[in-house]
Amino acid sequence: MQTDSAPSLVGHEFEVEVGPVAHGGHCVARTEAGQVLFVRHALPGERVVARVTEGDQDSRFLRADAVRVLEPGKDRVEPPCPFSGPGRCGGCDWQHATPGAQRRLKAAVLTEQLARLAGLTPEEAGWDGTVAPAPGDKVSQADLDAGAPAVPAWRTRVQYAIDAEGRAGLRKHRSHDVEVIDHCLIAARGVSELGVEARDWPQIATVEAIAATGSHDRQVVLTPRPGGRLPIVELDKPVSVQRIGERDHAVHRVHGRPFVRERAAGRTWRVGDGGFWQVHPKAADVLVEAVMQGLMPRKGDMALDLYCGVGLFAGALAERVGERGAVLGVESAKRAVEDARHNLQDLDRVRIEHGKVEQVLPRTGITEADLVVLDPPRAGAGHATVRQIASLDARRIAYVACDPAALARDLAWFAEEGYRPLRLLAFDLFPFTHHMECVAILGPAAKSS
């Protein structure tokens, strides 16, 4: 972003009126000269002193931190985490906002993305305008008075960065620098009990700690520094150990099981190689319920689960379509395909194909389906894949999205292909961060009007 000729503005301070929230965990402000500032650690309507962290005089926009709050907003609170704040840990975006305000900020972001990228109002998207907390995350004053924690300990997977002295911490925002910590407030109890922060990690670059939901399985995945050797891993609870290979970047078993067992939707799920699983302990069940209620599967339906991971939605669909139905899952990660086949081996009506969705769908020969679930990566599905899905003439499509911008872009593509949203739900499954999960239920526009 910075050019050779333009003077850097890093470190320069501006007194600004903070404008609306923007996607990414910051708010928008402008300097007196009209240059856009993306300001972290601020809230809409506040007046703050913003210190530039990235950009120069010719930059299209600047990034900044609110280092002094001159006029605080009504939703501002003292960050409960001692490692939160300008220039410190980048893991959370909204430690300085009440939980209710955090959800309203996320709702504002989703509203803006739907309008700008999909041309939809909340009403047109079938959304009531709210972002719902996960069960148990909304804490009342009575709960607090009874001793309940103010901050939900929800993060079942934490990627610790290790500094040059072997100390564990978390990355600072948009930086490789490490904020050394002794405890992460949002880490799930099973992660905190390992005591990763209390150990030295010589010759290690990162430690990913995993605490499974519904079992006592715990795992750490170590990434050594180039040429580094693995230390003897002695943590406070029994744990399996894996490492990332320096040459092949693959996951290799060191000690214990090469997988963890997660529990959701009435089944146990094997997840190997530190593979993808929802991070919030309630997320898998919340999303399965939203998807199944939206799709309303029938006995004998033919259903697709695209980007199926270890088979979560495929399993839920298979239980509902019955023995006369069929479910096809498609997943590009080889280990996830192996896990999905293992997890669903008792359901002979389920088939899991390995490969990219846009490549696998044409070669299956499938020309129609009753139901489709897609849970694409953060970048979304894209126009070509949306066109392929729409050509199947499904009765209902469930789109699970972790990024509101990608969701809105793909909803615009679906509209071009004849599908409109019937219902949209948004969930705060990443408290204190800017992330959220959405489930959009789509139907053919001509048939669902």
Tab-separated table of C-alpha atoms in Angstrom:
chain	number	residue	atom	x	y	z
A	1	MET	CA	0.000	0.000	0.000
A	2	GLN	CA	2.900	2.384	0.710
A	3	THR	CA	4.844	3.861	-2.229
A	4	ASP	CA	8.486	4.947	-2.399
A	5	SER	CA	7.633	8.625	-2.947
A	6	ALA	CA	4.762	9.229	-0.536
A	7	PRO	CA	5.659	10.018	3.102
A	8	SER	CA	4.557	7.363	5.568
A	9	LEU	CA	1.844	8.349	8.029
A	10	VAL	CA	2.529	5.445	10.418
A	11	GLY	CA	2.545	6.829	13.952
A	12	HIS	CA	0.682	10.001	12.945
A	13	GLU	CA	-2.355	10.775	15.113
A	14	PHE	CA	-5.727	12.178	14.015
A	15	GLU	CA	-8.630	13.292	16.164
A	16	VAL	CA	-11.699	11.876	14.419
A	17	GLU	CA	-15.413	11.243	14.751
A	18	VAL	CA	-15.954	7.497	14.343
A	19	GLY	CA	-18.476	6.467	11.701
A	20	PRO	CA	-20.182	3.145	10.954
A	21	VAL	CA	-18.776	-0.313	11.520
A	22	ALA	CA	-17.144	-2.045	8.544
A	23	HIS	CA	-16.476	-5.693	7.717
A	24	GLY	CA	-13.242	-6.780	9.395
A	25	GLY	CA	-13.482	-5.616	13.003
A	26	HIS	CA	-13.029	-1.886	12.578
A	27	CYS	CA	-15.034	1.304	12.083
A	28	VAL	CA	-14.776	3.934	9.359
A	29	ALA	CA	-13.614	7.489	9.991
A	30	ARG	CA	-12.127	10.283	7.884
A	31	THR	CA	-9.325	12.728	8.456
A	32	GLU	CA	-9.947	16.449	7.984
A	33	ALA	CA	-8.388	16.027	4.524
A	34	GLY	CA	-10.973	13.358	3.686
A	35	GLN	CA	-8.686	10.322	3.795
A	36	VAL	CA	-10.463	7.160	4.979
A	37	LEU	CA	-9.347	5.583	8.246
A	38	PHE	CA	-10.217	2.016	9.254
A	39	VAL	CA	-10.058	2.342	13.047
A	40	ARG	CA	-9.829	-0.608	15.446
A	41	HIS	CA	-10.705	-0.436	19.156
A	42	ALA	CA	-13.386	2.190	18.444
A	43	LEU	CA	-17.191	2.204	18.325
A	44	PRO	CA	-19.575	4.132	16.045
A	45	GLY	CA	-20.292	7.640	17.276
A	46	GLU	CA	-17.214	7.948	19.472
A	47	ARG	CA	-14.633	10.690	19.234
A	48	VAL	CA	-11.124	9.252	19.455
A	49	VAL	CA	-7.493	9.911	18.756
A	50	ALA	CA	-6.524	7.419	16.057
A	51	ARG	CA	-2.870	6.488	15.519
A	52	VAL	CA	-2.020	5.257	12.019
A	53	THR	CA	-0.604	1.725	11.853
A	54	GLU	CA	-0.461	1.343	8.048
A	55	GLY	CA	-0.486	3.762	5.102
A	56	ASP	CA	0.957	6.912	3.598
A	57	GLN	CA	-0.269	10.208	2.184
A	58	ASP	CA	-1.166	8.629	-1.174
A	59	SER	CA	-2.876	5.526	0.219
A	60	ARG	CA	-6.497	4.901	-0.715
A	61	PHE	CA	-7.141	4.310	2.985
A	62	LEU	CA	-5.239	4.144	6.267
A	63	ARG	CA	-5.402	1.627	9.094
A	64	ALA	CA	-5.332	2.971	12.638
A	65	ASP	CA	-5.892	2.184	16.317
A	66	ALA	CA	-7.955	4.276	18.694
A	67	VAL	CA	-5.298	5.082	21.293
A	68	ARG	CA	-7.357	7.618	23.283
A	69	VAL	CA	-11.123	7.796	23.652
A	70	LEU	CA	-12.262	11.398	24.024
A	71	GLU	CA	-16.026	10.778	23.924
A	72	PRO	CA	-16.910	7.138	24.673
A	73	GLY	CA	-20.018	5.441	23.309
A	74	LYS	CA	-22.701	4.032	25.603
A	75	ASP	CA	-21.760	0.467	24.633
A	76	ARG	CA	-18.085	0.798	25.576
A	77	VAL	CA	-16.768	-1.346	28.429
A	78	GLU	CA	-13.362	-1.972	29.901
A	79	PRO	CA	-11.867	-4.915	27.949
A	80	PRO	CA	-12.024	-7.980	30.231
A	81	CYS	CA	-8.829	-9.378	28.708
A	82	PRO	CA	-5.579	-7.829	29.962
A	83	PHE	CA	-3.900	-8.551	26.619
A	84	SER	CA	-6.450	-6.670	24.519
A	85	GLY	CA	-5.888	-3.182	23.143
A	86	PRO	CA	-4.019	-1.151	20.521
A	87	GLY	CA	-0.847	-2.892	19.401
A	88	ARG	CA	-1.527	-5.980	21.479
A	89	CYS	CA	-3.231	-9.360	20.858
A	90	GLY	CA	-5.121	-9.470	17.565
A	91	GLY	CA	-7.330	-12.448	18.421
A	92	CYS	CA	-10.381	-10.404	19.456
A	93	ASP	CA	-11.915	-7.352	17.784
A	94	TRP	CA	-14.664	-6.238	20.172
A	95	GLN	CA	-13.382	-6.726	23.729
A	96	HIS	CA	-14.294	-3.068	24.332
A	97	ALA	CA	-18.007	-3.557	23.482
A	98	THR	CA	-20.843	-5.140	25.438
A	99	PRO	CA	-21.956	-8.568	24.131
A	100	GLY	CA	-25.237	-7.107	22.887
A	101	ALA	CA	-23.390	-4.319	21.082
A	102	GLN	CA	-21.082	-6.868	19.456
A	103	ARG	CA	-24.068	-8.674	17.969
A	104	ARG	CA	-25.593	-5.399	16.762
A	105	LEU	CA	-22.307	-4.491	15.089
A	106	LYS	CA	-22.255	-7.840	13.303
A	107	ALA	CA	-25.863	-7.331	12.224
A	108	ALA	CA	-24.929	-3.930	10.795
A	109	VAL	CA	-22.067	-5.510	8.823
A	110	LEU	CA	-24.316	-8.230	7.402
A	111	THR	CA	-26.971	-5.645	6.500
A	112	GLU	CA	-24.391	-3.546	4.646
A	113	GLN	CA	-22.881	-6.498	2.781
A	114	LEU	CA	-26.294	-7.765	1.664
A	115	ALA	CA	-27.237	-4.315	0.360
A	116	ARG	CA	-23.932	-3.549	-1.353
A	117	LEU	CA	-23.119	-6.938	-2.890
A	118	ALA	CA	-26.509	-8.629	-3.310
A	119	GLY	CA	-28.886	-5.679	-3.532
A	120	LEU	CA	-31.022	-7.168	-0.751
A	121	THR	CA	-32.697	-5.634	2.266
A	122	PRO	CA	-32.975	-7.800	5.393
A	123	GLU	CA	-36.655	-8.352	4.564
A	124	GLU	CA	-35.839	-9.458	1.019
A	125	ALA	CA	-33.239	-11.872	2.411
A	126	GLY	CA	-35.779	-13.355	4.836
A	127	TRP	CA	-33.730	-12.152	7.812
A	128	ASP	CA	-35.101	-10.584	10.981
A	129	GLY	CA	-32.007	-8.401	11.379
A	130	THR	CA	-30.617	-10.096	14.482
A	131	VAL	CA	-27.481	-12.117	15.184
A	132	ALA	CA	-28.319	-14.786	17.731
A	133	PRO	CA	-25.939	-15.917	20.481
A	134	ALA	CA	-25.163	-19.596	20.859
A	135	PRO	CA	-27.134	-21.400	23.592
A	136	GLY	CA	-25.604	-20.503	26.944
A	137	ASP	CA	-23.528	-17.574	25.690
A	138	LYS	CA	-26.013	-14.836	26.611
A	139	VAL	CA	-25.285	-13.991	30.236
A	140	SER	CA	-27.778	-12.001	32.307
A	141	GLN	CA	-26.962	-9.832	35.311
A	142	ALA	CA	-28.546	-12.501	37.487
A	143	ASP	CA	-26.149	-15.047	35.990
A	144	LEU	CA	-23.211	-12.763	36.724
A	145	ASP	CA	-24.409	-12.206	40.285
A	146	ALA	CA	-24.586	-15.995	40.668
A	147	GLY	CA	-20.932	-16.313	39.673
A	148	ALA	CA	-21.221	-17.103	35.936
A	149	PRO	CA	-18.240	-15.928	33.842
A	150	ALA	CA	-18.844	-12.751	31.839
A	151	VAL	CA	-16.838	-14.050	28.894
A	152	PRO	CA	-17.864	-17.368	27.275
A	153	ALA	CA	-14.912	-19.763	27.041
A	154	TRP	CA	-15.848	-21.049	23.599
A	155	ARG	CA	-12.719	-21.508	21.502
A	156	THR	CA	-12.008	-25.257	21.342
A	157	ARG	CA	-9.064	-24.764	18.965
A	158	VAL	CA	-6.364	-22.195	19.664
A	159	GLN	CA	-3.329	-21.592	17.477
A	160	TYR	CA	-0.543	-20.327	19.734
A	161	ALA	CA	2.407	-18.531	18.197
A	162	ILE	CA	5.782	-19.061	19.854
A	163	ASP	CA	8.233	-16.175	20.163
A	164	ALA	CA	12.025	-16.331	19.765
A	165	GLU	CA	12.433	-17.178	23.458
A	166	GLY	CA	10.046	-20.150	23.250
A	167	ARG	CA	7.116	-18.435	24.984
A	168	ALA	CA	3.520	-19.025	23.905
A	169	GLY	CA	1.243	-16.192	22.842
A	170	LEU	CA	-1.025	-14.953	20.087
A	171	ARG	CA	-0.272	-12.874	17.009
A	172	LYS	CA	-0.758	-9.143	17.092
A	173	HIS	CA	-3.191	-7.738	14.525
A	174	ARG	CA	-1.827	-7.949	10.946
A	175	SER	CA	1.595	-8.827	12.329
A	176	HIS	CA	3.968	-11.739	12.875
A	177	ASP	CA	4.857	-10.296	16.287
A	178	VAL	CA	3.771	-12.352	19.292
A	179	GLU	CA	1.851	-11.064	22.300
A	180	VAL	CA	2.957	-13.390	25.088
A	181	ILE	CA	0.000	-14.415	27.268
A	182	ASP	CA	-0.560	-16.502	30.367
A	183	HIS	CA	-4.245	-17.219	29.652
A	184	CYS	CA	-6.758	-16.710	26.829
A	185	LEU	CA	-10.198	-15.739	28.161
A	186	ILE	CA	-12.098	-17.178	25.188
A	187	ALA	CA	-10.188	-20.498	25.143
A	188	ALA	CA	-12.395	-23.446	26.062
A	189	ARG	CA	-11.746	-25.081	29.402
A	190	GLY	CA	-10.268	-28.171	27.737
A	191	VAL	CA	-7.670	-25.982	25.989
A	192	SER	CA	-6.827	-23.920	29.058
A	193	GLU	CA	-6.370	-27.054	31.165
A	194	LEU	CA	-3.476	-28.168	28.961
A	195	GLY	CA	-1.247	-25.384	30.289
A	196	VAL	CA	0.341	-24.524	26.932
A	197	GLU	CA	1.089	-20.954	28.047
A	198	ALA	CA	3.009	-22.151	31.105
A	199	ARG	CA	5.530	-24.203	29.079
A	200	ASP	CA	8.609	-23.268	27.096
A	201	TRP	CA	8.572	-24.357	23.443
A	202	PRO	CA	12.169	-24.223	22.168
A	203	GLN	CA	12.590	-24.582	18.386
A	204	ILE	CA	8.798	-24.506	17.855
A	205	ALA	CA	6.983	-21.937	15.675
A	206	THR	CA	3.347	-22.712	16.515
A	207	VAL	CA	1.312	-24.936	18.828
A	208	GLU	CA	-2.307	-25.647	17.923
A	209	ALA	CA	-4.261	-26.903	20.914
A	210	ILE	CA	-7.516	-28.810	20.343
A	211	ALA	CA	-10.111	-29.857	22.925
A	212	ALA	CA	-12.875	-31.984	21.422
A	213	THR	CA	-16.536	-31.469	22.307
A	214	GLY	CA	-18.324	-34.453	23.812
A	215	SER	CA	-15.186	-36.478	24.530
A	216	HIS	CA	-12.070	-36.010	26.618
A	217	ASP	CA	-9.830	-36.030	23.534
A	218	ARG	CA	-7.149	-33.356	23.492
A	219	GLN	CA	-4.467	-32.852	20.908
A	220	VAL	CA	-1.592	-30.526	20.097
A	221	VAL	CA	-0.215	-30.004	16.594
A	222	LEU	CA	3.350	-28.667	16.615
A	223	THR	CA	5.088	-26.786	13.822
A	224	PRO	CA	8.874	-26.764	14.392
A	225	ARG	CA	11.037	-23.898	13.221
A	226	PRO	CA	13.215	-24.708	10.173
A	227	GLY	CA	15.696	-27.328	11.322
A	228	GLY	CA	14.106	-27.438	14.767
A	229	ARG	CA	13.625	-30.567	16.843
A	230	LEU	CA	10.504	-31.502	18.746
A	231	PRO	CA	10.627	-31.059	22.525
A	232	ILE	CA	9.285	-33.669	24.914
A	233	VAL	CA	5.661	-32.660	25.336
A	234	GLU	CA	4.492	-32.808	28.947
A	235	LEU	CA	1.235	-30.964	29.537
A	236	ASP	CA	-1.210	-30.831	32.436
A	237	LYS	CA	-3.688	-33.262	30.849
A	238	PRO	CA	-3.271	-36.368	28.656
A	239	VAL	CA	-2.828	-35.284	25.064
A	240	SER	CA	-1.999	-36.735	21.656
A	241	VAL	CA	0.763	-35.050	19.672
A	242	GLN	CA	1.187	-34.431	15.963
A	243	ARG	CA	3.687	-32.359	14.034
A	244	ILE	CA	3.775	-30.529	10.719
A	245	GLY	CA	6.551	-31.804	8.443
A	246	GLU	CA	9.104	-29.202	7.386
A	247	ARG	CA	9.408	-30.520	3.839
A	248	ASP	CA	5.975	-31.892	2.982
A	249	HIS	CA	3.912	-29.646	5.325
A	250	ALA	CA	1.801	-32.735	6.072
A	251	VAL	CA	0.579	-33.764	9.521
A	252	HIS	CA	2.529	-36.645	11.097
A	253	ARG	CA	1.593	-38.623	14.207
A	254	VAL	CA	4.059	-38.399	17.090
A	255	HIS	CA	2.139	-39.805	20.040
A	256	GLY	CA	-1.413	-40.965	20.720
A	257	ARG	CA	-4.401	-40.979	18.394
A	258	PRO	CA	-4.030	-39.135	15.072
A	259	PHE	CA	-7.578	-37.804	15.492
A	260	VAL	CA	-10.022	-36.400	18.021
A	261	ARG	CA	-13.625	-37.482	18.530
A	262	GLU	CA	-16.251	-34.754	18.339
A	263	ARG	CA	-19.868	-35.242	19.343
A	264	ALA	CA	-22.719	-33.511	17.480
A	265	ALA	CA	-26.075	-34.216	15.826
A	266	GLY	CA	-26.423	-37.451	17.760
A	267	ARG	CA	-23.255	-39.004	16.323
A	268	THR	CA	-19.540	-39.211	17.052
A	269	TRP	CA	-17.238	-37.744	14.419
A	270	ARG	CA	-13.601	-38.634	13.867
A	271	VAL	CA	-11.588	-35.560	12.870
A	272	GLY	CA	-7.961	-36.283	11.945
A	273	ASP	CA	-4.834	-34.307	11.131
A	274	GLY	CA	-6.101	-31.235	12.964
A	275	GLY	CA	-8.795	-31.045	10.264
A	276	PHE	CA	-11.711	-28.629	10.085
A	277	TRP	CA	-14.389	-28.691	12.747
A	278	GLN	CA	-16.492	-25.830	14.047
A	279	VAL	CA	-14.635	-24.035	16.844
A	280	HIS	CA	-17.559	-23.142	19.120
A	281	PRO	CA	-18.716	-26.233	21.068
A	282	LYS	CA	-22.388	-25.515	20.225
A	283	ALA	CA	-21.804	-24.540	16.579
A	284	ALA	CA	-22.189	-27.937	14.903
A	285	ASP	CA	-25.563	-28.611	16.529
A	286	VAL	CA	-26.799	-25.046	15.947
A	287	LEU	CA	-25.943	-25.171	12.247
A	288	VAL	CA	-27.322	-28.670	11.666
A	289	GLU	CA	-30.631	-27.656	13.261
A	290	ALA	CA	-30.847	-24.487	11.132
A	291	VAL	CA	-30.024	-26.359	7.924
A	292	MET	CA	-32.436	-29.233	8.533
A	293	GLN	CA	-35.297	-26.944	9.559
A	294	GLY	CA	-34.736	-24.910	6.412
A	295	LEU	CA	-34.422	-27.827	4.000
A	296	MET	CA	-37.250	-29.962	5.460
A	297	PRO	CA	-35.892	-33.235	3.996
A	298	ARG	CA	-38.366	-35.873	2.881
A	299	LYS	CA	-38.096	-39.629	2.730
A	300	GLY	CA	-36.602	-40.658	-0.591
A	301	ASP	CA	-34.888	-37.313	-1.323
A	302	MET	CA	-31.640	-37.140	-3.267
A	303	ALA	CA	-29.338	-34.682	-1.428
A	304	LEU	CA	-25.874	-33.240	-1.953
A	305	ASP	CA	-23.489	-32.085	0.784
A	306	LEU	CA	-20.839	-29.956	-0.939
A	307	TYR	CA	-17.588	-29.071	0.847
A	308	CYS	CA	-18.742	-31.768	3.264
A	309	GLY	CA	-15.686	-31.983	5.545
A	310	VAL	CA	-15.971	-35.023	7.807
A	311	GLY	CA	-19.627	-35.519	6.874
A	312	LEU	CA	-21.633	-33.499	9.419
A	313	PHE	CA	-24.511	-32.396	7.170
A	314	ALA	CA	-24.369	-35.565	5.061
A	315	GLY	CA	-24.995	-37.623	8.191
A	316	ALA	CA	-27.909	-35.459	9.291
A	317	LEU	CA	-29.435	-35.626	5.809
A	318	ALA	CA	-29.010	-39.400	5.581
A	319	GLU	CA	-30.947	-39.913	8.811
A	320	ARG	CA	-33.864	-37.940	7.367
A	321	VAL	CA	-34.066	-39.101	3.737
A	322	GLY	CA	-34.325	-42.720	4.864
A	323	GLU	CA	-33.324	-45.906	3.127
A	324	ARG	CA	-34.993	-44.889	-0.138
A	325	GLY	CA	-33.028	-41.650	-0.231
A	326	ALA	CA	-29.410	-40.972	-1.151
A	327	VAL	CA	-26.745	-38.474	-0.120
A	328	LEU	CA	-23.597	-37.537	-2.022
A	329	GLY	CA	-20.833	-35.677	-0.185
A	330	VAL	CA	-17.986	-33.903	-1.974
A	331	GLU	CA	-14.774	-32.826	-0.216
A	332	SER	CA	-11.318	-31.819	-1.506
A	333	ALA	CA	-9.241	-32.655	1.608
A	334	LYS	CA	-8.113	-36.276	1.400
A	335	ARG	CA	-7.986	-36.899	5.160
A	336	ALA	CA	-11.436	-35.365	5.654
A	337	VAL	CA	-12.805	-37.721	2.975
A	338	GLU	CA	-11.312	-40.695	4.828
A	339	ASP	CA	-12.870	-39.462	8.070
A	340	ALA	CA	-16.258	-38.844	6.440
A	341	ARG	CA	-16.309	-42.365	5.003
A	342	HIS	CA	-15.411	-43.763	8.421
A	343	ASN	CA	-17.965	-41.615	10.236
A	344	LEU	CA	-20.818	-42.605	7.916
A	345	GLN	CA	-19.878	-46.210	7.177
A	346	ASP	CA	-23.106	-47.456	8.765
A	347	LEU	CA	-25.190	-45.504	6.230
A	348	ASP	CA	-24.985	-47.297	2.884
A	349	ARG	CA	-27.098	-44.566	1.255
A	350	VAL	CA	-24.215	-42.102	1.644
A	351	ARG	CA	-21.367	-41.793	-0.860
A	352	ILE	CA	-18.368	-39.475	-0.362
A	353	GLU	CA	-16.372	-38.287	-3.389
A	354	HIS	CA	-12.879	-36.802	-3.186
A	355	GLY	CA	-12.113	-33.692	-5.229
A	356	LYS	CA	-13.028	-30.087	-5.841
A	357	VAL	CA	-16.740	-29.442	-6.111
A	358	GLU	CA	-16.518	-27.760	-9.509
A	359	GLN	CA	-14.638	-30.784	-10.893
A	360	VAL	CA	-16.510	-33.603	-9.161
A	361	LEU	CA	-20.084	-32.484	-9.898
A	362	PRO	CA	-19.806	-32.735	-13.715
A	363	ARG	CA	-18.179	-36.163	-13.641
A	364	THR	CA	-20.804	-37.693	-11.338
A	365	GLY	CA	-23.385	-37.465	-14.091
A	366	ILE	CA	-25.918	-36.074	-11.599
A	367	THR	CA	-28.316	-33.740	-13.392
A	368	GLU	CA	-30.871	-33.149	-10.648
A	369	ALA	CA	-31.170	-33.211	-6.863
A	370	ASP	CA	-33.884	-32.467	-4.346
A	371	LEU	CA	-31.716	-30.760	-1.735
A	372	VAL	CA	-28.249	-29.193	-1.641
A	373	VAL	CA	-26.117	-28.071	1.290
A	374	LEU	CA	-22.936	-26.116	0.652
A	375	ASP	CA	-20.485	-24.930	3.284
A	376	PRO	CA	-17.694	-23.397	1.185
A	377	PRO	CA	-14.422	-21.910	2.437
A	378	ARG	CA	-14.213	-18.248	3.414
A	379	ALA	CA	-13.865	-17.072	-0.201
A	380	GLY	CA	-17.276	-18.525	-1.086
A	381	ALA	CA	-18.393	-20.813	-3.910
A	382	GLY	CA	-18.088	-18.446	-6.887
A	383	HIS	CA	-20.216	-17.946	-9.978
A	384	ALA	CA	-19.237	-21.115	-11.866
A	385	THR	CA	-20.058	-23.402	-8.929
A	386	VAL	CA	-23.275	-21.522	-8.182
A	387	ARG	CA	-24.316	-22.050	-11.813
A	388	GLN	CA	-23.606	-25.791	-11.516
A	389	ILE	CA	-25.645	-26.056	-8.312
A	390	ALA	CA	-28.566	-24.066	-9.715
A	391	SER	CA	-28.701	-26.325	-12.781
A	392	LEU	CA	-29.694	-29.241	-10.511
A	393	ASP	CA	-33.146	-27.660	-9.941
A	394	ALA	CA	-33.107	-28.423	-6.219
A	395	ARG	CA	-36.244	-27.806	-4.187
A	396	ARG	CA	-34.166	-26.142	-1.478
A	397	ILE	CA	-30.533	-25.070	-1.104
A	398	ALA	CA	-28.884	-24.408	2.279
A	399	TYR	CA	-25.840	-22.137	2.139
A	400	VAL	CA	-23.674	-22.086	5.287
A	401	ALA	CA	-21.326	-19.094	5.320
A	402	CYS	CA	-18.620	-17.874	7.678
A	403	ASP	CA	-18.058	-14.657	5.699
A	404	PRO	CA	-20.915	-12.204	5.046
A	405	ALA	CA	-19.236	-10.681	1.981
A	406	ALA	CA	-18.780	-14.072	0.294
A	407	LEU	CA	-22.358	-14.986	1.174
A	408	ALA	CA	-23.729	-11.771	-0.335
A	409	ARG	CA	-21.699	-12.181	-3.534
A	410	ASP	CA	-22.893	-15.746	-3.989
A	411	LEU	CA	-26.511	-14.786	-3.250
A	412	ALA	CA	-26.237	-12.317	-6.137
A	413	TRP	CA	-25.010	-15.143	-8.407
A	414	PHE	CA	-27.830	-17.408	-7.215
A	415	ALA	CA	-30.333	-14.648	-8.058
A	416	GLU	CA	-28.994	-14.555	-11.612
A	417	GLU	CA	-29.536	-18.326	-11.788
A	418	GLY	CA	-33.118	-18.169	-10.542
A	419	TYR	CA	-32.822	-18.742	-6.767
A	420	ARG	CA	-33.796	-16.334	-4.029
A	421	PRO	CA	-33.363	-16.480	-0.236
A	422	LEU	CA	-36.396	-17.672	1.679
A	423	ARG	CA	-34.831	-17.438	5.125
A	424	LEU	CA	-31.553	-16.167	6.548
A	425	LEU	CA	-30.279	-16.837	10.049
A	426	ALA	CA	-27.154	-15.329	11.607
A	427	PHE	CA	-25.339	-16.715	14.654
A	428	ASP	CA	-22.675	-15.230	16.912
A	429	LEU	CA	-20.511	-18.346	17.097
A	430	PHE	CA	-17.288	-16.323	17.502
A	431	PRO	CA	-17.917	-13.957	20.452
A	432	PHE	CA	-15.547	-10.967	20.814
A	433	THR	CA	-14.361	-11.340	17.200
A	434	HIS	CA	-15.868	-9.855	14.036
A	435	HIS	CA	-16.729	-13.306	12.650
A	436	MET	CA	-20.192	-14.862	12.470
A	437	GLU	CA	-21.931	-17.817	10.811
A	438	CYS	CA	-24.967	-17.511	8.546
A	439	VAL	CA	-27.372	-20.050	7.095
A	440	ALA	CA	-29.331	-18.964	4.001
A	441	ILE	CA	-32.161	-21.160	2.716
A	442	LEU	CA	-32.800	-20.650	-1.000
A	443	GLY	CA	-35.620	-21.736	-3.277
A	444	PRO	CA	-36.478	-21.316	-6.971
A	445	ALA	CA	-37.728	-17.760	-7.425
A	446	ALA	CA	-40.604	-18.680	-9.744
A	447	LYS	CA	-41.905	-21.441	-7.475
A	448	SER	CA	-41.465	-19.744	-4.091
A	449	SER	CA	-43.025	-16.365	-4.703
